[in-house]
Structures are given as C-alpha cells and as structure tokens.
Coordinates of N, CA and C in Angstrom, one line a residue:
X22 N 23.7 39.4 -31.7 CA 23.5 40.0 -30.3 C 22.1 40.3 -30.1
X23 N 21.5 39.7 -29.1 CA 20.1 39.9 -28.8 C 19.7 41.3 -28.4
X24 N 18.5 41.7 -28.6 CA 18.0 42.9 -28.1 C 17.9 42.9 -26.6
X25 N 17.9 44.0 -25.9 CA 17.9 44.0 -24.5 C 16.6 43.4 -24.0
X26 N 15.5 43.6 -24.7 CA 14.2 43.1 -24.2 C 14.3 41.5 -24.2
X27 N 15.0 40.9 -25.1 CA 15.1 39.5 -25.2 C 16.0 39.0 -24.0
X28 N 17.0 39.7 -23.7 CA 17.9 39.4 -22.6 C 17.1 39.5 -21.3
X29 N 16.3 40.5 -21.2 CA 15.5 40.7 -20.0 C 14.5 39.6 -19.7
X30 N 13.9 39.2 -20.8 CA 12.9 38.0 -20.7 C 13.7 36.8 -20.3
X31 N 14.8 36.5 -20.9 CA 15.6 35.4 -20.6 C 16.1 35.4 -19.1
X32 N 16.5 36.6 -18.6 CA 16.9 36.7 -17.2 C 15.7 36.5 -16.3
X33 N 14.5 37.0 -16.6 CA 13.3 36.9 -15.8 C 12.9 35.4 -15.7
X34 N 13.0 34.7 -16.8 CA 12.6 33.3 -16.9 C 13.5 32.5 -16.0
X35 N 14.8 32.8 -16.1 CA 15.8 32.0 -15.4 C 15.7 32.3 -13.8
X36 N 15.4 33.5 -13.4 CA 15.4 33.9 -12.0 C 14.0 33.8 -11.4
X37 N 13.0 33.5 -12.1 CA 11.7 33.4 -11.5 C 10.7 34.5 -11.6
X38 N 11.0 35.4 -12.6 CA 10.1 36.5 -12.8 C 10.7 37.9 -12.7
X39 N 10.0 38.8 -13.4 CA 10.5 40.2 -13.4 C 10.6 40.8 -12.0
X40 N 9.6 40.6 -11.2 CA 9.6 41.2 -9.8 C 10.9 40.8 -9.1
X41 N 11.3 39.5 -9.2 CA 12.5 39.0 -8.5 C 13.7 39.7 -9.0
X42 N 13.9 39.8 -10.3 CA 15.1 40.4 -10.8 C 15.2 41.9 -10.6
X43 N 14.0 42.6 -10.6 CA 14.0 44.0 -10.3 C 14.5 44.3 -8.9
X44 N 14.1 43.3 -8.0 CA 14.6 43.5 -6.6 C 16.1 43.2 -6.4
X45 N 16.7 42.7 -7.4 CA 18.1 42.3 -7.4 C 19.0 43.3 -8.2
X46 N 18.4 44.3 -8.8 CA 19.2 45.3 -9.6 C 19.4 46.5 -8.7
X47 N 20.6 46.9 -8.4 CA 20.9 48.1 -7.6 C 20.7 49.3 -8.4
X48 N 20.4 50.4 -7.7 CA 20.2 51.7 -8.4 C 21.6 52.4 -8.4
X49 N 21.9 53.0 -9.5 CA 23.1 53.8 -9.5 C 22.7 55.2 -9.1
X50 N 23.7 56.0 -8.6 CA 23.5 57.4 -8.2 C 23.6 58.3 -9.4
X51 N 22.8 59.4 -9.3 CA 22.9 60.4 -10.3 C 24.3 61.2 -10.2
X52 N 24.8 61.8 -11.2 CA 26.0 62.6 -11.1 C 25.9 63.6 -9.9
X53 N 24.7 64.3 -9.8 CA 24.5 65.2 -8.7 C 24.7 64.6 -7.3
X54 N 24.2 63.4 -7.2 CA 24.4 62.7 -5.9 C 25.8 62.2 -5.7
X55 N 26.5 61.8 -6.8 CA 27.9 61.4 -6.7 C 28.8 62.5 -6.3
X56 N 28.5 63.7 -6.8 CA 29.3 64.9 -6.5 C 29.3 65.2 -5.0
X57 N 28.2 64.9 -4.3 CA 28.1 65.2 -2.9 C 28.9 64.2 -2.0
X58 N 29.4 63.1 -2.6 CA 30.2 62.2 -1.8 C 31.6 62.8 -1.6
X59 N 32.0 63.0 -0.3 CA 33.3 63.7 -0.1 C 34.4 62.8 -0.5
X60 N 35.6 63.4 -0.7 CA 36.7 62.7 -1.3 C 37.3 61.6 -0.3
X61 N 37.1 61.8 1.0 CA 37.5 60.8 2.0 C 36.7 59.5 1.8
X62 N 35.4 59.7 1.4 CA 34.6 58.5 1.2 C 35.0 57.8 -0.1
X63 N 35.4 58.5 -1.1 CA 35.9 57.8 -2.3 C 37.2 57.0 -1.9
X64 N 38.0 57.6 -1.1 CA 39.2 56.9 -0.7 C 38.9 55.7 0.2
X65 N 37.9 55.9 1.0 CA 37.4 54.8 1.9 C 36.9 53.6 1.0
X66 N 36.1 54.0 0.0 CA 35.6 52.9 -0.9 C 36.7 52.2 -1.7
X67 N 37.7 52.9 -2.1 CA 38.9 52.3 -2.7 C 39.6 51.3 -1.8
X68 N 39.8 51.8 -0.6 CA 40.5 51.0 0.4 C 39.7 49.7 0.7
X69 N 38.4 49.8 0.9 CA 37.6 48.7 1.1 C 37.7 47.6 0.0
X70 N 37.6 48.1 -1.2 CA 37.8 47.2 -2.4 C 39.1 46.6 -2.4
X71 N 40.2 47.3 -2.1 CA 41.5 46.8 -2.0 C 41.6 45.7 -0.9
X72 N 41.1 46.0 0.3 CA 41.2 45.0 1.3 C 40.4 43.8 1.0
X73 N 39.2 44.0 0.4 CA 38.4 42.8 0.1 C 39.0 41.9 -0.9
X74 N 39.9 42.4 -1.8 CA 40.4 41.5 -2.9 C 41.2 40.3 -2.3
X75 N 40.7 39.1 -2.6 CA 41.3 37.9 -2.1 C 40.9 37.5 -0.7
X76 N 40.0 38.3 -0.1 CA 39.6 38.0 1.3 C 38.1 37.8 1.3
X77 N 37.6 37.2 2.4 CA 36.2 37.0 2.6 C 35.6 38.4 2.9
X78 N 34.7 38.9 2.1 CA 34.2 40.2 2.2 C 33.5 40.5 3.6
X79 N 32.9 39.5 4.1 CA 32.2 39.6 5.4 C 33.2 39.9 6.5
X80 N 34.4 39.4 6.4 CA 35.4 39.7 7.4 C 35.8 41.1 7.4
X81 N 36.0 41.6 6.1 CA 36.4 43.0 6.0 C 35.3 44.0 6.5
X82 N 34.0 43.6 6.1 CA 32.9 44.4 6.5 C 32.8 44.5 8.1
X83 N 33.0 43.4 8.7 CA 33.0 43.4 10.2 C 34.0 44.3 10.8
X84 N 35.2 44.3 10.2 CA 36.3 45.0 10.7 C 36.3 46.5 10.3
X85 N 35.4 46.8 9.4 CA 35.5 48.1 8.8 C 35.5 49.3 9.7
X86 N 34.6 49.4 10.7 CA 34.7 50.5 11.6 C 36.0 50.7 12.3
X87 N 36.7 49.6 12.7 CA 38.0 49.7 13.2 C 39.1 50.1 12.2
X88 N 38.9 49.7 11.0 CA 39.8 50.1 9.9 C 39.7 51.6 9.7
X89 N 38.5 52.1 9.7 CA 38.2 53.5 9.5 C 39.0 54.3 10.6
X90 N 38.9 53.8 11.8 CA 39.5 54.5 12.9 C 41.1 54.4 12.8
X91 N 41.6 53.3 12.4 CA 43.0 53.2 12.2 C 43.6 54.1 11.1
X92 N 42.8 54.4 10.1 CA 43.2 55.2 9.0 C 42.6 56.7 9.2
X93 N 42.2 57.0 10.4 CA 41.7 58.4 10.6 C 40.7 58.8 9.6
X94 N 39.7 58.0 9.3 CA 38.6 58.2 8.4 C 39.1 58.6 7.0
X95 N 40.2 58.1 6.6 CA 40.7 58.2 5.3 C 40.8 59.6 4.7
X96 N 41.3 60.5 5.5 CA 41.6 61.8 5.0 C 42.7 61.7 3.9
X97 N 42.4 62.1 2.6 CA 43.3 61.8 1.5 C 44.7 62.4 1.7
X98 N 44.7 63.7 2.1 CA 46.0 64.4 2.3 C 46.8 63.7 3.4
X99 N 46.2 63.4 4.5 CA 46.9 62.8 5.6 C 47.5 61.4 5.2
X100 N 46.7 60.6 4.5 CA 47.1 59.3 4.1 C 48.2 59.3 3.0
X101 N 48.1 60.3 2.1 CA 49.0 60.4 1.0 C 50.4 60.7 1.5
X102 N 50.5 61.4 2.7 CA 51.8 61.8 3.2 C 52.4 60.8 4.3
X103 N 51.8 59.7 4.4 CA 52.3 58.7 5.3 C 53.7 58.2 4.8
X104 N 54.6 58.1 5.7 CA 55.9 57.5 5.3 C 55.9 56.0 5.4
X105 N 56.9 55.4 4.9 CA 57.1 53.9 5.1 C 57.1 53.5 6.5
X106 N 57.7 54.4 7.4 CA 57.7 54.1 8.8 C 56.3 54.1 9.4
X107 N 55.5 55.1 8.9 CA 54.1 55.2 9.3 C 53.3 53.9 8.9
X108 N 53.6 53.5 7.7 CA 52.9 52.3 7.2 C 53.3 51.1 8.0
X109 N 54.6 51.1 8.4 CA 55.1 49.9 9.2 C 54.4 49.9 10.6
X110 N 54.1 51.0 11.1 CA 53.3 51.1 12.4 C 51.9 50.5 12.2
X111 N 51.3 50.9 11.1 CA 50.0 50.4 10.7 C 50.0 48.9 10.5
X112 N 51.1 48.4 10.0 CA 51.3 47.0 9.7 C 51.2 46.1 11.0
X113 N 51.4 46.8 12.1 CA 51.4 46.1 13.4 C 50.1 46.3 14.1
X114 N 49.2 47.0 13.5 CA 47.9 47.4 14.1 C 46.9 46.2 13.8
X115 N 46.4 45.6 14.9 CA 45.5 44.4 14.8 C 44.2 44.8 14.3
X116 N 43.8 46.1 14.2 CA 42.5 46.5 13.8 C 42.4 46.4 12.3
X117 N 43.5 46.3 11.5 CA 43.4 46.3 10.1 C 43.8 44.9 9.5
X118 N 43.7 44.8 8.2 CA 44.2 43.6 7.5 C 45.7 44.0 7.2
X119 N 46.6 43.2 7.9 CA 48.0 43.6 7.8 C 48.7 43.0 6.6
X120 N 48.7 43.8 5.5 CA 49.2 43.4 4.2 C 49.9 44.6 3.6
X121 N 51.3 44.4 3.5 CA 52.1 45.5 3.2 C 51.8 46.1 1.8
X122 N 51.6 45.3 0.8 CA 51.3 45.8 -0.6 C 50.0 46.6 -0.6
X123 N 49.0 46.1 0.2 CA 47.7 46.8 0.2 C 47.8 48.1 0.9
X124 N 48.6 48.2 2.0 CA 48.8 49.4 2.7 C 49.5 50.5 1.8
X125 N 50.5 50.0 1.0 CA 51.1 50.9 0.0 C 50.1 51.4 -1.0
X126 N 49.2 50.4 -1.4 CA 48.3 50.8 -2.5 C 47.3 51.9 -1.9
X127 N 46.9 51.8 -0.7 CA 46.0 52.8 -0.1 C 46.7 54.1 -0.1
X128 N 47.9 54.2 0.3 CA 48.7 55.4 0.2 C 48.7 56.0 -1.2
X129 N 49.0 55.1 -2.1 CA 49.1 55.6 -3.5 C 47.7 56.1 -4.0
X130 N 46.7 55.4 -3.6 CA 45.3 55.8 -4.0 C 44.9 57.2 -3.3
X131 N 45.5 57.4 -2.1 CA 45.2 58.7 -1.5 C 45.8 59.8 -2.4
X132 N 47.0 59.6 -2.9 CA 47.7 60.5 -3.7 C 46.9 60.7 -5.0
X133 N 46.3 59.6 -5.5 CA 45.5 59.7 -6.7 C 44.3 60.6 -6.5
X134 N 43.6 60.4 -5.3 CA 42.5 61.3 -5.0 C 42.9 62.8 -4.8
X135 N 44.1 63.0 -4.2 CA 44.6 64.4 -4.1 C 44.8 65.0 -5.5
X136 N 45.4 64.2 -6.4 CA 45.7 64.7 -7.7 C 44.4 65.0 -8.5
X137 N 43.4 64.1 -8.3 CA 42.1 64.3 -9.0 C 41.5 65.6 -8.5
X138 N 41.6 65.8 -7.2 CA 41.0 67.0 -6.6 C 41.7 68.3 -7.1
X139 N 43.0 68.2 -7.3 CA 43.7 69.3 -7.9 C 43.3 69.6 -9.3
X140 N 43.1 68.5 -10.0 CA 42.7 68.6 -11.5 C 41.3 69.0 -11.7
X141 N 40.4 68.6 -10.8 CA 38.9 68.7 -11.1 C 38.1 69.5 -10.0
X142 N 38.8 69.9 -9.0 CA 38.1 70.6 -7.9 C 37.9 69.6 -6.8
X143 N 37.3 68.5 -7.1 CA 37.2 67.4 -6.1 C 37.3 66.1 -7.0
X144 N 37.8 65.0 -6.3 CA 37.8 63.7 -7.0 C 36.3 63.3 -7.3
X145 N 35.4 63.7 -6.5 CA 34.0 63.3 -6.7 C 33.5 63.9 -8.1
X146 N 33.9 65.1 -8.4 CA 33.5 65.7 -9.7 C 34.0 64.8 -10.9
X147 N 35.2 64.3 -10.7 CA 35.8 63.5 -11.8 C 35.0 62.2 -12.0
X148 N 34.8 61.5 -10.9 CA 34.0 60.3 -11.0 C 32.6 60.5 -11.4
X149 N 32.0 61.5 -10.9 CA 30.6 61.8 -11.2 C 30.3 62.1 -12.6
X150 N 31.2 62.9 -13.2 CA 31.0 63.4 -14.5 C 31.6 62.6 -15.6
X151 N 32.3 61.5 -15.3 CA 32.9 60.7 -16.3 C 31.8 60.0 -17.1
X152 N 31.8 60.1 -18.4 CA 30.6 59.6 -19.2 C 30.5 58.1 -19.1
X153 N 29.3 57.6 -18.9 CA 29.0 56.2 -18.9 C 29.3 55.5 -20.2
X154 N 29.2 56.3 -21.3 CA 29.4 55.8 -22.7 C 30.9 55.5 -22.9
X155 N 31.8 56.0 -22.0 CA 33.2 55.6 -22.1 C 33.7 55.1 -20.7
X156 N 32.9 54.2 -20.1 CA 33.2 53.7 -18.8 C 34.5 52.9 -18.8
X157 N 34.9 52.3 -20.0 CA 36.1 51.6 -20.0 C 37.3 52.5 -19.9
X158 N 37.1 53.8 -20.3 CA 38.2 54.8 -20.2 C 38.4 55.1 -18.7
X159 N 37.4 55.1 -17.9 CA 37.5 55.3 -16.4 C 38.2 54.1 -15.8
X160 N 37.9 52.9 -16.3 CA 38.6 51.7 -15.8 C 40.1 51.7 -16.1
X161 N 40.4 52.2 -17.3 CA 41.8 52.3 -17.7 C 42.5 53.3 -16.9
X162 N 41.9 54.4 -16.5 CA 42.5 55.4 -15.7 C 42.8 54.9 -14.3
X163 N 41.8 54.1 -13.8 CA 42.1 53.5 -12.5 C 43.2 52.5 -12.5
X164 N 43.3 51.7 -13.6 CA 44.4 50.8 -13.7 C 45.7 51.5 -13.8
X165 N 45.8 52.6 -14.6 CA 47.0 53.3 -14.9 C 47.5 54.1 -13.7
X166 N 46.6 54.9 -13.1 CA 47.0 55.9 -12.1 C 46.7 55.5 -10.7
X167 N 45.8 54.6 -10.4 CA 45.6 54.2 -9.0 C 46.4 52.9 -8.8
X168 N 46.2 52.3 -7.7 CA 47.0 51.1 -7.3 C 46.0 50.0 -6.8
X169 N 46.2 48.8 -7.3 CA 45.4 47.6 -6.9 C 44.0 47.7 -7.3
X170 N 43.7 48.6 -8.3 CA 42.3 48.7 -8.7 C 42.0 48.4 -10.2
X171 N 42.9 47.5 -10.7 CA 42.7 47.0 -12.0 C 41.7 45.8 -11.9
X172 N 41.2 45.4 -13.1 CA 40.3 44.3 -13.1 C 39.0 44.6 -12.3
X173 N 38.4 43.5 -11.8 CA 37.1 43.7 -11.1 C 37.2 44.5 -9.8
X174 N 38.3 44.6 -9.2 CA 38.5 45.3 -7.9 C 38.0 46.8 -8.1
X175 N 38.5 47.4 -9.1 CA 38.1 48.8 -9.4 C 36.6 48.9 -9.8
X176 N 36.1 47.9 -10.5 CA 34.7 47.8 -10.9 C 33.8 47.7 -9.7
X177 N 34.2 46.9 -8.8 CA 33.3 46.8 -7.6 C 33.4 48.0 -6.7
X178 N 34.5 48.7 -6.7 CA 34.6 50.0 -6.0 C 33.6 51.0 -6.6
X179 N 33.6 51.1 -7.9 CA 32.7 52.1 -8.5 C 31.3 51.7 -8.3
X180 N 30.9 50.4 -8.4 CA 29.6 50.0 -8.2 C 29.1 50.3 -6.8
X181 N 30.0 50.0 -5.8 CA 29.6 50.3 -4.4 C 29.4 51.7 -4.1
X182 N 30.1 52.6 -4.7 CA 29.9 54.0 -4.5 C 28.7 54.6 -5.3
X183 N 28.2 53.8 -6.2 CA 27.0 54.2 -6.9 C 27.2 54.7 -8.3
X184 N 28.4 54.6 -8.8 CA 28.7 55.0 -10.2 C 28.0 54.0 -11.2
X185 N 27.4 54.6 -12.2 CA 26.8 53.7 -13.2 C 27.9 52.9 -13.8
X186 N 27.7 51.6 -13.8 CA 28.9 50.7 -14.1 C 28.5 49.3 -14.6
X187 N 29.4 48.7 -15.2 CA 29.3 47.2 -15.4 C 30.4 46.5 -14.7
X188 N 30.2 45.3 -14.3 CA 31.2 44.5 -13.7 C 31.4 43.3 -14.6
X189 N 32.7 43.1 -15.0 CA 33.0 42.0 -15.9 C 33.2 40.7 -15.0
X190 N 32.2 40.3 -14.4 CA 32.2 39.1 -13.6 C 32.2 37.8 -14.5
X191 N 32.4 36.7 -13.9 CA 32.4 35.4 -14.7 C 31.1 35.3 -15.5
X192 N 30.0 35.6 -14.8 CA 28.7 35.4 -15.5 C 28.5 36.4 -16.6
X193 N 28.9 37.7 -16.4 CA 28.8 38.7 -17.4 C 29.7 38.4 -18.6
X194 N 30.9 38.0 -18.4 CA 31.8 37.6 -19.4 C 31.2 36.4 -20.2
X195 N 30.6 35.4 -19.6 CA 30.0 34.3 -20.2 C 28.8 34.8 -21.1
X196 N 28.0 35.7 -20.6 CA 26.9 36.2 -21.4 C 27.4 37.0 -22.6
X197 N 28.4 37.8 -22.4 CA 29.0 38.6 -23.6 C 29.6 37.7 -24.6
X198 N 30.3 36.6 -24.2 CA 30.8 35.6 -25.1 C 29.7 34.9 -25.9
X199 N 28.7 34.5 -25.2 CA 27.5 33.9 -25.8 C 26.9 34.8 -26.9
X200 N 26.9 36.1 -26.6 CA 26.3 37.0 -27.6 C 27.3 37.5 -28.6
X201 N 28.5 36.9 -28.6 CA 29.5 37.1 -29.6 C 29.9 38.6 -29.7
X202 N 30.0 39.2 -28.5 CA 30.4 40.6 -28.4 C 31.9 40.8 -28.7
X203 N 32.7 39.9 -28.3 CA 34.1 40.1 -28.4 C 34.8 38.8 -28.8
X204 N 36.0 38.9 -29.4 CA 36.8 37.7 -29.7 C 38.1 37.8 -28.9
X205 N 38.6 36.6 -28.5 CA 39.8 36.5 -27.7 C 39.6 36.9 -26.3
X206 N 40.6 37.6 -25.7 CA 40.5 37.9 -24.3 C 39.6 39.1 -24.0
X207 N 38.8 39.0 -23.0 CA 37.9 40.2 -22.7 C 38.7 41.4 -22.1
X208 N 40.0 41.2 -21.8 CA 40.8 42.2 -21.2 C 41.6 43.0 -22.2
X209 N 41.6 42.6 -23.5 CA 42.3 43.3 -24.5 C 41.7 44.6 -24.8
X210 N 42.5 45.6 -25.4 CA 41.9 46.9 -25.7 C 40.8 46.8 -26.7
X211 N 40.9 46.0 -27.7 CA 39.9 45.9 -28.7 C 38.6 45.3 -28.1
X212 N 38.8 44.2 -27.3 CA 37.6 43.6 -26.7 C 36.9 44.6 -25.7
X213 N 37.7 45.4 -25.0 CA 37.0 46.4 -24.1 C 36.2 47.4 -24.9
X214 N 36.7 47.8 -26.1 CA 36.0 48.7 -26.9 C 34.7 48.0 -27.4
X215 N 34.8 46.8 -27.8 CA 33.6 46.1 -28.3 C 32.6 45.9 -27.2
X216 N 33.1 45.6 -26.0 CA 32.2 45.4 -24.8 C 31.5 46.7 -24.5
X217 N 32.2 47.8 -24.5 CA 31.6 49.2 -24.3 C 30.6 49.5 -25.3
X218 N 30.9 49.2 -26.6 CA 29.9 49.4 -27.6 C 28.7 48.6 -27.5
X219 N 28.8 47.4 -27.1 CA 27.6 46.5 -26.8 C 26.8 47.1 -25.7
X220 N 27.4 47.4 -24.6 CA 26.7 48.0 -23.5 C 26.0 49.3 -23.9
X221 N 26.6 50.1 -24.6 CA 26.0 51.4 -25.0 C 24.8 51.1 -25.9
X222 N 24.9 50.1 -26.8 CA 23.7 49.7 -27.6 C 22.6 49.2 -26.8
X223 N 22.9 48.4 -25.8 CA 21.8 47.8 -24.9 C 21.2 48.9 -24.1
X224 N 22.0 49.9 -23.6 CA 21.4 51.0 -22.9 C 20.5 51.8 -23.7
X225 N 20.9 52.1 -24.9 CA 20.0 52.8 -25.9 C 18.8 52.1 -26.3
X226 N 18.9 50.7 -26.2 CA 17.8 49.8 -26.6 C 16.8 49.6 -25.5
X227 N 16.9 50.4 -24.4 CA 15.9 50.2 -23.3 C 16.5 49.7 -22.0
X228 N 17.8 49.5 -22.0 CA 18.4 49.0 -20.8 C 18.6 50.0 -19.7
X229 N 18.5 51.3 -20.0 CA 18.5 52.4 -19.1 C 19.8 52.8 -18.5
X230 N 20.6 51.8 -18.1 CA 21.9 52.1 -17.5 C 22.8 51.0 -17.6
X231 N 24.1 51.3 -17.5 CA 25.1 50.2 -17.5 C 24.9 49.2 -16.4
X232 N 24.6 49.7 -15.2 CA 24.3 48.9 -14.1 C 23.2 47.9 -14.3
X233 N 22.1 48.4 -14.9 CA 21.0 47.5 -15.1 C 21.3 46.5 -16.2
X234 N 21.9 46.9 -17.3 CA 22.3 45.9 -18.3 C 23.3 44.9 -17.8
X235 N 24.2 45.3 -17.0 CA 25.2 44.4 -16.4 C 24.5 43.3 -15.6
X236 N 23.6 43.7 -14.7 CA 22.9 42.7 -13.8 C 22.0 41.8 -14.6
X237 N 21.3 42.3 -15.6 CA 20.5 41.5 -16.5 C 21.3 40.4 -17.2
X238 N 22.4 40.9 -17.8 CA 23.3 39.9 -18.4 C 23.8 38.8 -17.5
X239 N 24.1 39.2 -16.3 CA 24.6 38.2 -15.3 C 23.4 37.2 -15.0
X240 N 22.2 37.7 -14.9 CA 21.1 36.8 -14.6 C 20.7 35.8 -15.7
X241 N 21.2 36.1 -16.9 CA 20.9 35.2 -18.0 C 21.8 33.9 -17.9
X242 N 22.8 34.0 -17.0 CA 23.8 32.9 -16.9 C 23.7 32.3 -15.5
X243 N 23.9 33.1 -14.5 CA 23.9 32.6 -13.1 C 22.6 32.7 -12.3

C-alpha cells in the first residue's frame, strides 16, 4: 500500500497538477457546522439522494424546489406520520418523482430522523459526532435503520451534507484493489474493516480527511 504522498503525486500527475486536483477536492464541514444543520435538511438530503438513485441527477436538481414544496420542506415529524393514503396522493403529484418505493423510503427515513433526535437530541448531533475513524459503522447504521440508503446512495448523501466521508465509487474501488487493501468483495464486513483501516492510515499519513483521501484515490484512476 503506497504512502498518501505517493498517491497524491500520482493523482496530480494524472490530472495535470496539484492546483487542479486541489480545486476538485470538496471541503467537509466541521462537527460544529454539521450540528447547525436542522433535521429537516438532513431528511431533505436523504430524500434527494433517494430520488437521484437511478435517475439523471440534473433532472432531480431542476425539480427540487417543487419537490420541497410537495413535501412541506421535509418536516420529519410530519413526513413520518404520512399514511399510505397520503403517499398515494403524493404519487399523483406531478411536482415529484412518482415512485412508490421511494416515497415509502422517504417516510421511513423521516421516522429514522425522528428516532435519532429522540436518542441524541437532534439527528444532526448523531451525524456530526459520529467518528470518522469508524465511518463504516455509520454506513452500516444507514443500511440497517434507514431505507434506500445502502451502498453509494447513503455515501453520496453524507458527502453532500458535508460529513467527512469516503465514497466507494468505481474508481475508488479500483484504486483500493490496486493497493491490495481488501480481498474478495468490497462490500463484505471484513473488506469494509480493511478499507476503513486503510483510510485511517492514509489520513494519519497526511491525507487530512476521509474526503480528501477518497478524492485523491479516485484521481489516481479516473
């Protein structure tokens, strides 16, 4: 497994220089900044990730103001208590992406947000304070307790909200495989533990954050 500095040089050479890749690496938010994001915005971020899955993202982004209106700005308590009949009304609303399973997932995720708020004061505190060194644990919780947020859908949700994160995209998986970080499937429990360990090592080696390491890895491939 290469040192982070070697990966960074490889990425810079591939992409045309350090200045270029620095401009392509997003900044993650601090825990203090994440805590200030209200729970309706966390649910909104989840819903956007769910709607984007399998769709052209630009279509979802263009429709998003209307989707926000249709869902009453994603108040978690209000969405969590929608009945199937309420969802059926939404299913006929031309402002949204009319997909029954995704509508049910958004309702389930509203309940997840409500539960997190009951457990931690706000859902924001839970996401903000979850340690980056066990990011795979957060992904496992999303897969287990939320809906439609397994795989990269949940990872993109966290990245968009500013949580320090890695995304196991095709390029990142290829880079991790090249560096012999894991054996077999990258989705197995043992592989996820190996991947987390490698990311932690690269962060400590000067990578600064999961987000930064993730993007640099991707740039060494794509």
